[in-house]
Amino acid sequence: GSDSILLAARLKRLNCEGKLAIDIGSGGGIQAITLSTDPNTKVIAIDINEKGLRYGKINAIINKKTNIYFVKSDMLSAVRAGIDTIVSNPPFIFLPHSQKSLNRDGYGGAFGLEKIIYILQKLPEYLNPGGKAILLTLSPLICGKDILIEEVKKLFNKNYV
């Protein structure tokens, strides 16, 4: 969708030359393909959905990308620490739990923030010092407060964002 195009445009300005980049929830692979511009960059495209991984592989072949590795994984469970760049446009749609199967793009959990908060919690463990995380999501405003920003403040014990 348009959010994937927006994120890809941002990634074009990122220098990942010769580094390890991970695309969490890669789907059709637009972010992985964008990250793989330099052939010395190793890109791991992660998705829990087999169909998304198949589309990603096809897109990589069409775009003649040989430095993308497609891995079936629930979030970061199949990768190790030592990542230079983490990218994700995770599912952020909020539906009541009873209706989560209605969303073809994935369930974002409570307030649509479950996946993004998980990724944020794992950054210190997986990201190399000086590494970058570029995440695209939406956040609900409840009583004038941005729920994601409040969670980030708690998570990193900081008063900035």
XYZ file of N, CA, C and O in Angstrom:
644
model
N 0.817 -1.190 0.000
C 0.000 0.000 0.000
C 0.858 1.249 0.000
O 2.080 1.208 -0.147
N 0.200 2.357 0.203
C 0.891 3.646 0.174
C 1.902 3.773 1.304
O 2.931 4.448 1.150
N 1.647 3.125 2.443
C 2.619 3.193 3.532
C 3.919 2.481 3.168
O 5.010 2.922 3.514
N 3.821 1.393 2.404
C 5.027 0.690 1.943
C 5.837 1.556 0.989
O 7.070 1.576 1.057
N 5.160 2.276 0.134
C 5.842 3.172 -0.812
C 6.524 4.306 -0.051
O 7.669 4.671 -0.346
N 5.846 4.848 0.952
C 6.425 5.908 1.780
C 7.698 5.427 2.478
O 8.725 6.106 2.475
N 7.635 4.236 3.068
C 8.807 3.690 3.752
C 9.935 3.403 2.767
O 11.105 3.719 3.042
N 9.628 2.852 1.617
C 10.658 2.563 0.607
C 11.356 3.849 0.168
O 12.577 3.871 -0.011
N 10.603 4.921 0.027
C 11.203 6.205 -0.364
C 12.197 6.672 0.695
O 13.279 7.179 0.369
N 11.886 6.464 1.961
C 12.793 6.833 3.045
C 14.041 5.944 3.028
O 15.158 6.404 3.242
N 13.857 4.670 2.752
C 14.978 3.730 2.757
C 15.959 3.986 1.619
O 17.136 3.653 1.740
N 15.504 4.569 0.530
C 16.406 4.874 -0.589
C 17.522 5.821 -0.170
O 18.588 5.825 -0.762
N 17.281 6.614 0.866
C 18.286 7.573 1.342
C 19.213 6.966 2.398
O 20.124 7.611 2.878
N 18.973 5.719 2.747
C 19.736 5.051 3.795
C 20.925 4.310 3.190
O 20.784 3.611 2.198
N 22.076 4.437 3.811
C 23.259 3.729 3.336
C 23.440 2.444 4.151
O 23.811 2.490 5.319
N 23.174 1.316 3.519
C 23.349 0.009 4.179
C 24.519 -0.748 3.574
O 24.644 -1.954 3.773
N 25.359 -0.087 2.846
C 26.434 -0.727 2.092
C 27.263 -1.679 2.955
O 27.845 -1.294 3.961
N 27.277 -2.940 2.552
C 28.091 -3.949 3.214
C 27.613 -4.350 4.596
O 28.359 -4.947 5.355
N 26.384 -4.045 4.931
C 25.886 -4.318 6.276
C 24.812 -5.397 6.245
O 24.434 -5.882 5.191
N 24.321 -5.734 7.438
C 23.229 -6.695 7.577
C 21.950 -5.927 7.894
O 21.892 -5.186 8.876
N 20.953 -6.110 7.048
C 19.659 -5.457 7.238
C 18.564 -6.510 7.333
O 18.600 -7.517 6.627
N 17.607 -6.270 8.192
C 16.479 -7.178 8.393
C 15.194 -6.415 8.096
O 15.003 -5.296 8.584
N 14.326 -7.031 7.319
C 12.991 -6.487 7.062
C 11.994 -7.402 7.758
O 11.774 -8.531 7.331
N 11.400 -6.928 8.840
C 10.456 -7.727 9.631
C 9.053 -7.551 9.059
O 8.564 -6.432 8.953
N 8.421 -8.662 8.715
C 7.087 -8.612 8.110
C 7.194 -8.199 6.655
O 6.444 -7.376 6.158
N 8.130 -8.786 5.968
C 8.519 -8.364 4.627
C 7.417 -8.472 3.572
O 7.381 -7.690 2.641
N 6.540 -9.448 3.709
C 5.478 -9.596 2.709
C 6.050 -9.738 1.316
O 6.916 -10.564 1.066
N 5.595 -8.892 0.406
C 6.036 -8.936 -0.990
C 7.453 -8.448 -1.219
O 7.961 -8.530 -2.337
N 8.122 -7.954 -0.210
C 9.548 -7.656 -0.297
C 9.954 -6.265 -0.739
O 11.127 -6.034 -1.003
N 9.037 -5.302 -0.796
C 9.404 -3.970 -1.289
C 10.533 -3.351 -0.461
O 11.470 -2.776 -1.016
N 10.479 -3.500 0.872
C 11.531 -2.895 1.704
C 12.845 -3.658 1.550
O 13.911 -3.056 1.463
N 12.772 -4.975 1.500
C 13.981 -5.781 1.322
C 14.662 -5.449 -0.007
O 15.888 -5.314 -0.079
N 13.879 -5.314 -1.055
C 14.432 -4.974 -2.374
C 15.072 -3.592 -2.332
O 16.164 -3.387 -2.854
N 14.425 -2.645 -1.672
C 14.982 -1.298 -1.556
C 16.286 -1.309 -0.773
O 17.238 -0.617 -1.135
N 16.355 -2.107 0.291
C 17.574 -2.191 1.106
C 18.726 -2.885 0.379
O 19.882 -2.699 0.735
N 18.422 -3.695 -0.624
C 19.433 -4.551 -1.255
C 20.155 -3.908 -2.431
O 20.820 -4.600 -3.192
N 20.074 -2.607 -2.554
C 20.688 -1.916 -3.699
C 22.172 -2.249 -3.850
O 22.650 -2.518 -4.936
N 22.897 -2.230 -2.729
C 24.320 -2.583 -2.765
C 24.451 -4.104 -2.680
O 23.950 -4.715 -1.734
N 25.122 -4.735 -3.647
C 25.229 -6.199 -3.630
C 26.006 -6.745 -2.434
O 25.920 -7.936 -2.126
N 26.763 -5.899 -1.735
C 27.505 -6.338 -0.556
C 26.665 -6.293 0.724
O 27.135 -6.701 1.777
N 25.476 -5.772 0.615
C 24.565 -5.738 1.754
C 23.804 -7.052 1.800
O 23.281 -7.507 0.791
N 23.754 -7.650 2.975
C 22.971 -8.873 3.159
C 21.627 -8.457 3.761
O 21.585 -7.804 4.806
N 20.552 -8.842 3.098
C 19.210 -8.504 3.562
C 18.463 -9.792 3.895
O 18.418 -10.713 3.078
N 17.904 -9.838 5.079
C 17.066 -10.964 5.471
C 15.631 -10.462 5.552
O 15.325 -9.541 6.320
N 14.777 -11.050 4.733
C 13.364 -10.692 4.689
C 12.595 -11.729 5.503
O 12.592 -12.904 5.159
N 11.983 -11.274 6.582
C 11.300 -12.165 7.513
C 9.790 -11.982 7.386
O 9.303 -10.852 7.361
N 9.089 -13.097 7.350
C 7.631 -13.033 7.411
C 7.120 -14.365 7.946
O 7.743 -15.405 7.730
N 5.998 -14.317 8.603
C 5.381 -15.539 9.116
C 4.480 -16.166 8.059
O 4.118 -17.318 8.129
N 4.179 -15.397 7.020
C 3.229 -15.800 5.989
C 3.965 -16.382 4.774
O 4.707 -15.671 4.097
N 3.751 -17.657 4.507
C 4.404 -18.336 3.370
C 4.072 -17.658 2.034
O 4.933 -17.527 1.172
N 2.827 -17.253 1.871
C 2.410 -16.625 0.618
C 3.171 -15.311 0.399
O 3.655 -15.038 -0.694
N 3.304 -14.516 1.456
C 4.072 -13.281 1.357
C 5.514 -13.544 0.982
O 6.096 -12.849 0.150
N 6.117 -14.569 1.575
C 7.499 -14.920 1.256
C 7.642 -15.351 -0.201
O 8.625 -15.000 -0.866
N 6.665 -16.109 -0.712
C 6.713 -16.519 -2.128
C 6.665 -15.301 -3.040
O 7.431 -15.207 -4.007
N 5.782 -14.352 -2.733
C 5.710 -13.123 -3.538
C 7.021 -12.339 -3.442
O 7.495 -11.787 -4.429
N 7.589 -12.292 -2.238
C 8.864 -11.598 -2.068
C 9.963 -12.224 -2.904
O 10.747 -11.525 -3.554
N 10.020 -13.557 -2.926
C 11.029 -14.252 -3.737
C 10.837 -13.951 -5.217
O 11.812 -13.722 -5.943
N 9.602 -13.959 -5.665
C 9.319 -13.647 -7.074
C 9.749 -12.222 -7.392
O 10.401 -11.974 -8.418
N 9.419 -11.287 -6.514
C 9.815 -9.891 -6.735
C 11.334 -9.728 -6.739
O 11.880 -8.939 -7.516
N 12.027 -10.468 -5.897
C 13.493 -10.400 -5.880
C 14.069 -10.929 -7.194
O 15.009 -10.348 -7.746
N 13.490 -12.003 -7.714
C 13.948 -12.549 -9.003
C 13.696 -11.547 -10.120
O 14.584 -11.281 -10.940
N 12.506 -10.965 -10.148
C 12.167 -9.972 -11.183
C 13.140 -8.800 -11.133
O 13.550 -8.280 -12.170
N 13.521 -8.396 -9.916
C 14.419 -7.256 -9.733
C 15.897 -7.649 -9.712
O 16.755 -6.827 -9.411
N 16.188 -8.924 -10.011
C 17.566 -9.433 -10.100
C 18.365 -9.182 -8.819
O 19.529 -8.790 -8.852
N 17.719 -9.466 -7.678
C 18.372 -9.306 -6.379
C 18.800 -10.676 -5.867
O 17.981 -11.573 -5.700
N 20.094 -10.818 -5.643
C 20.620 -12.107 -5.179
C 21.126 -12.037 -3.739
O 21.641 -13.028 -3.221
N 20.995 -10.893 -3.114
C 21.499 -10.725 -1.741
C 20.372 -10.618 -0.715
O 20.561 -10.099 0.373
N 19.187 -11.119 -1.077
C 18.057 -11.158 -0.144
C 17.778 -12.615 0.204
O 17.670 -13.457 -0.683
N 17.667 -12.872 1.490
C 17.381 -14.214 1.982
C 16.022 -14.181 2.665
O 15.814 -13.390 3.581
N 15.108 -15.018 2.214
C 13.749 -15.035 2.726
C 13.626 -16.120 3.786
O 13.972 -17.276 3.553
N 13.124 -15.737 4.964
C 13.074 -16.633 6.108
C 11.679 -16.588 6.736
O 11.170 -15.505 7.052
N 11.107 -17.762 6.920
C 9.836 -17.829 7.639
C 10.143 -17.727 9.124
O 10.903 -18.528 9.673
N 9.569 -16.727 9.762
C 9.836 -16.500 11.177
C 8.721 -15.658 11.773
O 8.187 -14.778 11.115
N 8.422 -15.928 13.020
C 7.519 -15.070 13.766
C 8.363 -13.951 14.366
O 9.095 -14.171 15.333
N 8.314 -12.823 13.736
C 9.104 -11.657 14.133
C 10.600 -12.011 14.093
O 11.077 -12.467 13.092
N 11.326 -11.840 15.197
C 12.781 -12.029 15.199
C 13.232 -13.402 15.694
O 14.423 -13.624 15.899
N 12.316 -14.331 15.841
C 12.664 -15.611 16.465
C 13.701 -16.423 15.684
O 14.396 -17.245 16.272
N 13.857 -16.204 14.391
C 14.793 -17.014 13.594
C 16.113 -16.299 13.286
O 16.908 -16.807 12.516
N 16.346 -15.136 13.881
C 17.595 -14.415 13.612
C 18.357 -14.180 14.911
O 17.811 -14.266 15.999
N 19.636 -13.865 14.749
C 20.508 -13.599 15.891
C 20.763 -12.100 16.011
O 20.551 -11.335 15.078
N 21.330 -11.721 17.122
C 21.745 -10.341 17.333
C 22.861 -9.991 16.341
O 23.424 -10.870 15.701
N 23.180 -8.720 16.248
C 24.253 -8.285 15.356
C 23.730 -7.677 14.074
O 24.371 -7.757 13.035
N 22.579 -7.040 14.149
C 21.939 -6.461 12.976
C 22.286 -4.973 12.892
O 22.273 -4.261 13.900
N 22.592 -4.512 11.701
C 22.935 -3.102 11.503
C 21.707 -2.233 11.246
O 21.665 -1.078 11.663
N 20.732 -2.781 10.540
C 19.519 -2.027 10.214
C 18.307 -2.934 10.356
O 18.285 -4.030 9.811
N 17.323 -2.447 11.091
C 16.045 -3.144 11.224
C 14.962 -2.248 10.641
O 14.863 -1.074 11.000
N 14.193 -2.828 9.748
C 13.117 -2.103 9.083
C 11.828 -2.887 9.272
O 11.835 -4.119 9.212
N 10.735 -2.169 9.488
C 9.447 -2.853 9.564
C 8.295 -1.888 9.335
O 8.339 -0.739 9.763
N 7.299 -2.407 8.669
C 6.011 -1.753 8.500
C 4.991 -2.791 8.986
O 4.321 -3.422 8.197
N 4.951 -2.995 10.324
C 4.158 -4.107 10.855
C 2.660 -3.847 10.774
O 2.228 -2.696 10.611
N 1.870 -4.908 10.919
C 0.421 -4.712 10.962
C 0.059 -3.789 12.120
O 0.555 -3.967 13.235
N -0.752 -2.790 11.838
C -1.145 -1.866 12.908
C -2.653 -1.645 12.954
O -3.132 -0.710 13.568
N -3.379 -2.532 12.307
C -4.830 -2.419 12.315
C -5.368 -2.978 13.629
O -5.006 -4.074 14.040
N -6.224 -2.204 14.264
C -6.850 -2.676 15.494
C -8.265 -3.148 15.194
O -9.062 -2.439 14.602
N -8.511 -4.362 15.564
C -9.849 -4.939 15.523
C -10.064 -5.653 16.846
O -9.099 -6.117 17.464
N -11.295 -5.777 17.282
C -11.517 -6.619 18.459
C -10.939 -8.006 18.194
O -10.951 -8.494 17.061
N -10.422 -8.625 19.226
C -9.767 -9.928 19.087
C -10.643 -10.935 18.330
O -10.143 -11.709 17.520
N -11.940 -10.875 18.563
C -12.857 -11.819 17.915
C -12.943 -11.622 16.402
O -13.390 -12.509 15.689
N -12.487 -10.465 15.898
C -12.579 -10.184 14.465
C -11.218 -10.090 13.786
O -11.121 -9.686 12.630
N -10.163 -10.483 14.476
C -8.815 -10.314 13.915
C -8.603 -11.074 12.612
O -7.830 -10.657 11.770
N -9.298 -12.172 12.410
C -9.124 -12.946 11.175
C -9.701 -12.227 9.958
O -9.404 -12.593 8.821
N -10.476 -11.180 10.157
C -11.074 -10.442 9.043
C -10.058 -9.559 8.320
O -10.280 -9.157 7.190
N -8.950 -9.255 8.964
C -7.958 -8.364 8.363
C -6.922 -9.174 7.599
O -6.137 -9.903 8.187
N -6.876 -9.012 6.285
C -5.953 -9.783 5.451
C -4.495 -9.356 5.623
O -3.588 -10.085 5.288
N -4.245 -8.169 6.159
C -2.881 -7.664 6.297
C -2.236 -7.996 7.633
O -1.094 -7.639 7.867
N -2.951 -8.653 8.511
C -2.377 -9.014 9.800
C -3.017 -8.247 10.932
O -3.586 -7.180 10.750
N -2.911 -8.799 12.093
C -3.533 -8.241 13.290
C -2.484 -7.497 14.096
O -1.437 -8.046 14.422
N -2.761 -6.255 14.411
C -1.807 -5.430 15.135
C -1.881 -5.525 16.642
O -1.082 -4.925 17.337
N -2.838 -6.282 17.161
C -2.952 -6.425 18.606
C -3.643 -5.246 19.253
O -4.302 -4.446 18.593
N -3.453 -5.114 20.563
C -4.112 -4.054 21.327
C -3.773 -2.684 20.766
O -2.605 -2.321 20.652
N -4.782 -1.950 20.384
C -4.644 -0.617 19.788
C -3.783 -0.616 18.528
O -3.291 0.418 18.105
N -3.537 -1.789 17.952
C -2.710 -1.881 16.755
C -1.227 -1.719 17.021
O -0.437 -1.508 16.108
N -0.816 -1.821 18.275
C 0.573 -1.522 18.661
C 1.384 -2.732 19.111
O 2.575 -2.603 19.407
N 0.780 -3.897 19.161
C 1.463 -5.078 19.707
C 2.777 -5.387 18.984
O 3.811 -5.608 19.616
N 2.762 -5.394 17.668
C 3.959 -5.762 16.889
C 5.044 -4.695 17.014
O 6.221 -5.011 17.202
N 4.662 -3.438 16.894
C 5.661 -2.365 16.938
C 6.313 -2.288 18.321
O 7.527 -2.095 18.444
N 5.543 -2.481 19.373
C 6.110 -2.454 20.725
C 7.061 -3.634 20.922
O 8.139 -3.486 21.503
N 6.695 -4.798 20.393
C 7.597 -5.955 20.465
C 8.935 -5.615 19.799
O 10.004 -5.887 20.357
N 8.881 -5.042 18.610
C 10.120 -4.696 17.895
C 10.930 -3.689 18.707
O 12.154 -3.849 18.869
N 10.284 -2.665 19.225
C 10.992 -1.665 20.027
C 11.657 -2.302 21.250
O 12.788 -1.959 21.596
N 10.971 -3.238 21.887
C 11.546 -3.920 23.055
C 12.791 -4.721 22.684
O 13.710 -4.855 23.494
N 12.839 -5.253 21.483
C 13.947 -6.112 21.056
C 15.133 -5.344 20.473
O 16.206 -5.921 20.282
N 14.966 -4.067 20.172
C 16.064 -3.306 19.554
C 17.366 -3.380 20.339
O 18.419 -3.651 19.744
N 17.368 -3.133 21.651
C 18.656 -3.186 22.376
C 19.343 -4.545 22.281
O 20.568 -4.626 22.299
N 18.573 -5.599 22.177
C 19.122 -6.958 22.118
C 19.674 -7.305 20.729
O 20.702 -7.965 20.613
N 19.008 -6.855 19.685
C 19.345 -7.289 18.327
C 20.160 -6.282 17.512
O 20.898 -6.667 16.619
N 20.017 -5.017 17.805
C 20.636 -3.982 16.975
C 22.062 -3.699 17.429
O 22.328 -3.529 18.620
N 22.994 -3.680 16.484
C 24.379 -3.327 16.789
C 24.467 -1.894 17.306
O 23.652 -1.051 16.927
N 25.478 -1.584 18.120
C 25.687 -0.187 18.517
C 25.844 0.680 17.265
O 26.549 0.306 16.330
N 25.161 1.792 17.237
C 25.195 2.666 16.065
C 24.252 2.227 14.956
O 24.172 2.870 13.920
N 23.557 1.111 15.179
C 22.618 0.617 14.178
C 21.379 1.489 14.088
O 21.162 2.378 14.918
N 20.575 1.203 13.089
C 19.382 2.014 12.846
C 18.144 1.131 12.796
O 18.194 0.011 12.302
N 17.050 1.691 13.279
C 15.743 1.054 13.136
C 14.823 2.066 12.483
O 14.731 3.216 12.935
N 14.189 1.648 11.418
C 13.242 2.511 10.727
C 11.919 1.753 10.685
O 11.809 0.707 10.036
N 10.964 2.279 11.424
C 9.691 1.601 11.612
C 8.572 2.546 11.200
O 8.581 3.719 11.550
N 7.599 2.009 10.492
C 6.465 2.817 10.068
C 5.199 2.234 10.667
O 4.927 1.042 10.523
N 4.448 3.069 11.369
C 3.208 2.616 11.981
C 2.289 3.799 12.210
O 2.674 4.950 11.990
N 1.116 3.518 12.655
C 0.169 4.534 13.105
C -0.053 4.320 14.591
O 0.187 3.235 15.112
N -0.523 5.355 15.257
C -0.770 5.245 16.684
C -2.075 5.940 17.025
O -2.341 7.046 16.542
N -2.877 5.307 17.882
C -4.127 5.956 18.267
C -3.901 7.086 19.273
O -2.970 7.032 20.079
N -4.740 8.090 19.190
C -4.785 9.146 20.196
C -5.975 8.853 21.090
O -7.095 8.717 20.607
N -5.724 8.754 22.370
C -6.796 8.510 23.329
C -6.716 9.605 24.390
O -5.679 9.773 25.035
N -7.785 10.351 24.510
C -7.841 11.487 25.439
C -6.670 12.439 25.207
O -6.055 12.931 26.154
N -6.341 12.656 23.945
C -5.285 13.598 23.591
C -3.872 13.067 23.740
O -2.916 13.805 23.522
N -3.708 11.818 24.110
C -2.366 11.248 24.267
C -2.095 10.239 23.155
O -2.928 9.396 22.858
N -0.893 10.326 22.598
C -0.440 9.369 21.601
C 0.027 8.123 22.345
O 1.036 8.153 23.061
N -0.701 7.041 22.183
C -0.438 5.822 22.950
C 0.956 5.253 22.658
O 1.658 4.815 23.573
N 1.387 5.280 21.415
C 2.710 4.750 21.083
C 3.814 5.581 21.738
O 4.762 5.031 22.311
N 3.710 6.888 21.675
C 4.736 7.734 22.297
C 4.789 7.485 23.802
O 5.877 7.398 24.385
N 3.648 7.304 24.426
C 3.632 7.002 25.863
C 4.329 5.677 26.145
O 5.083 5.559 27.113
N 4.109 4.677 25.302
C 4.760 3.371 25.477
C 6.271 3.476 25.264
O 7.051 2.853 25.977
N 6.692 4.251 24.266
C 8.127 4.430 24.000
C 8.799 5.115 25.194
O 9.897 4.716 25.606
N 8.159 6.109 25.755
C 8.718 6.787 26.931
C 8.918 5.804 28.080
O 9.952 5.812 28.741
N 7.932 4.947 28.312
C 8.052 3.945 29.381
C 9.157 2.942 29.056
O 9.957 2.598 29.918
N 9.187 2.492 27.819
C 10.122 1.457 27.405
C 11.570 1.918 27.522
O 12.438 1.191 28.005
N 11.856 3.115 27.068
C 13.231 3.607 27.067
C 13.514 4.560 28.218
O 14.584 5.152 28.279
N 12.537 4.709 29.115
C 12.690 5.556 30.296
C 13.240 6.931 29.929
O 14.159 7.439 30.554
N 12.700 7.491 28.879
C 13.153 8.790 28.394
C 11.960 9.719 28.273
O 10.833 9.287 28.112
N 12.232 10.974 28.288
C 11.178 11.948 28.121
C 11.339 12.683 26.794
O 11.149 13.881 26.707
N 11.786 11.987 25.789
C 11.910 12.564 24.469
C 11.184 11.662 23.481
O 10.856 10.550 23.791
N 10.897 12.094 22.380
C 10.282 11.375 21.258
C 9.559 12.433 20.457
O 8.945 13.298 20.974
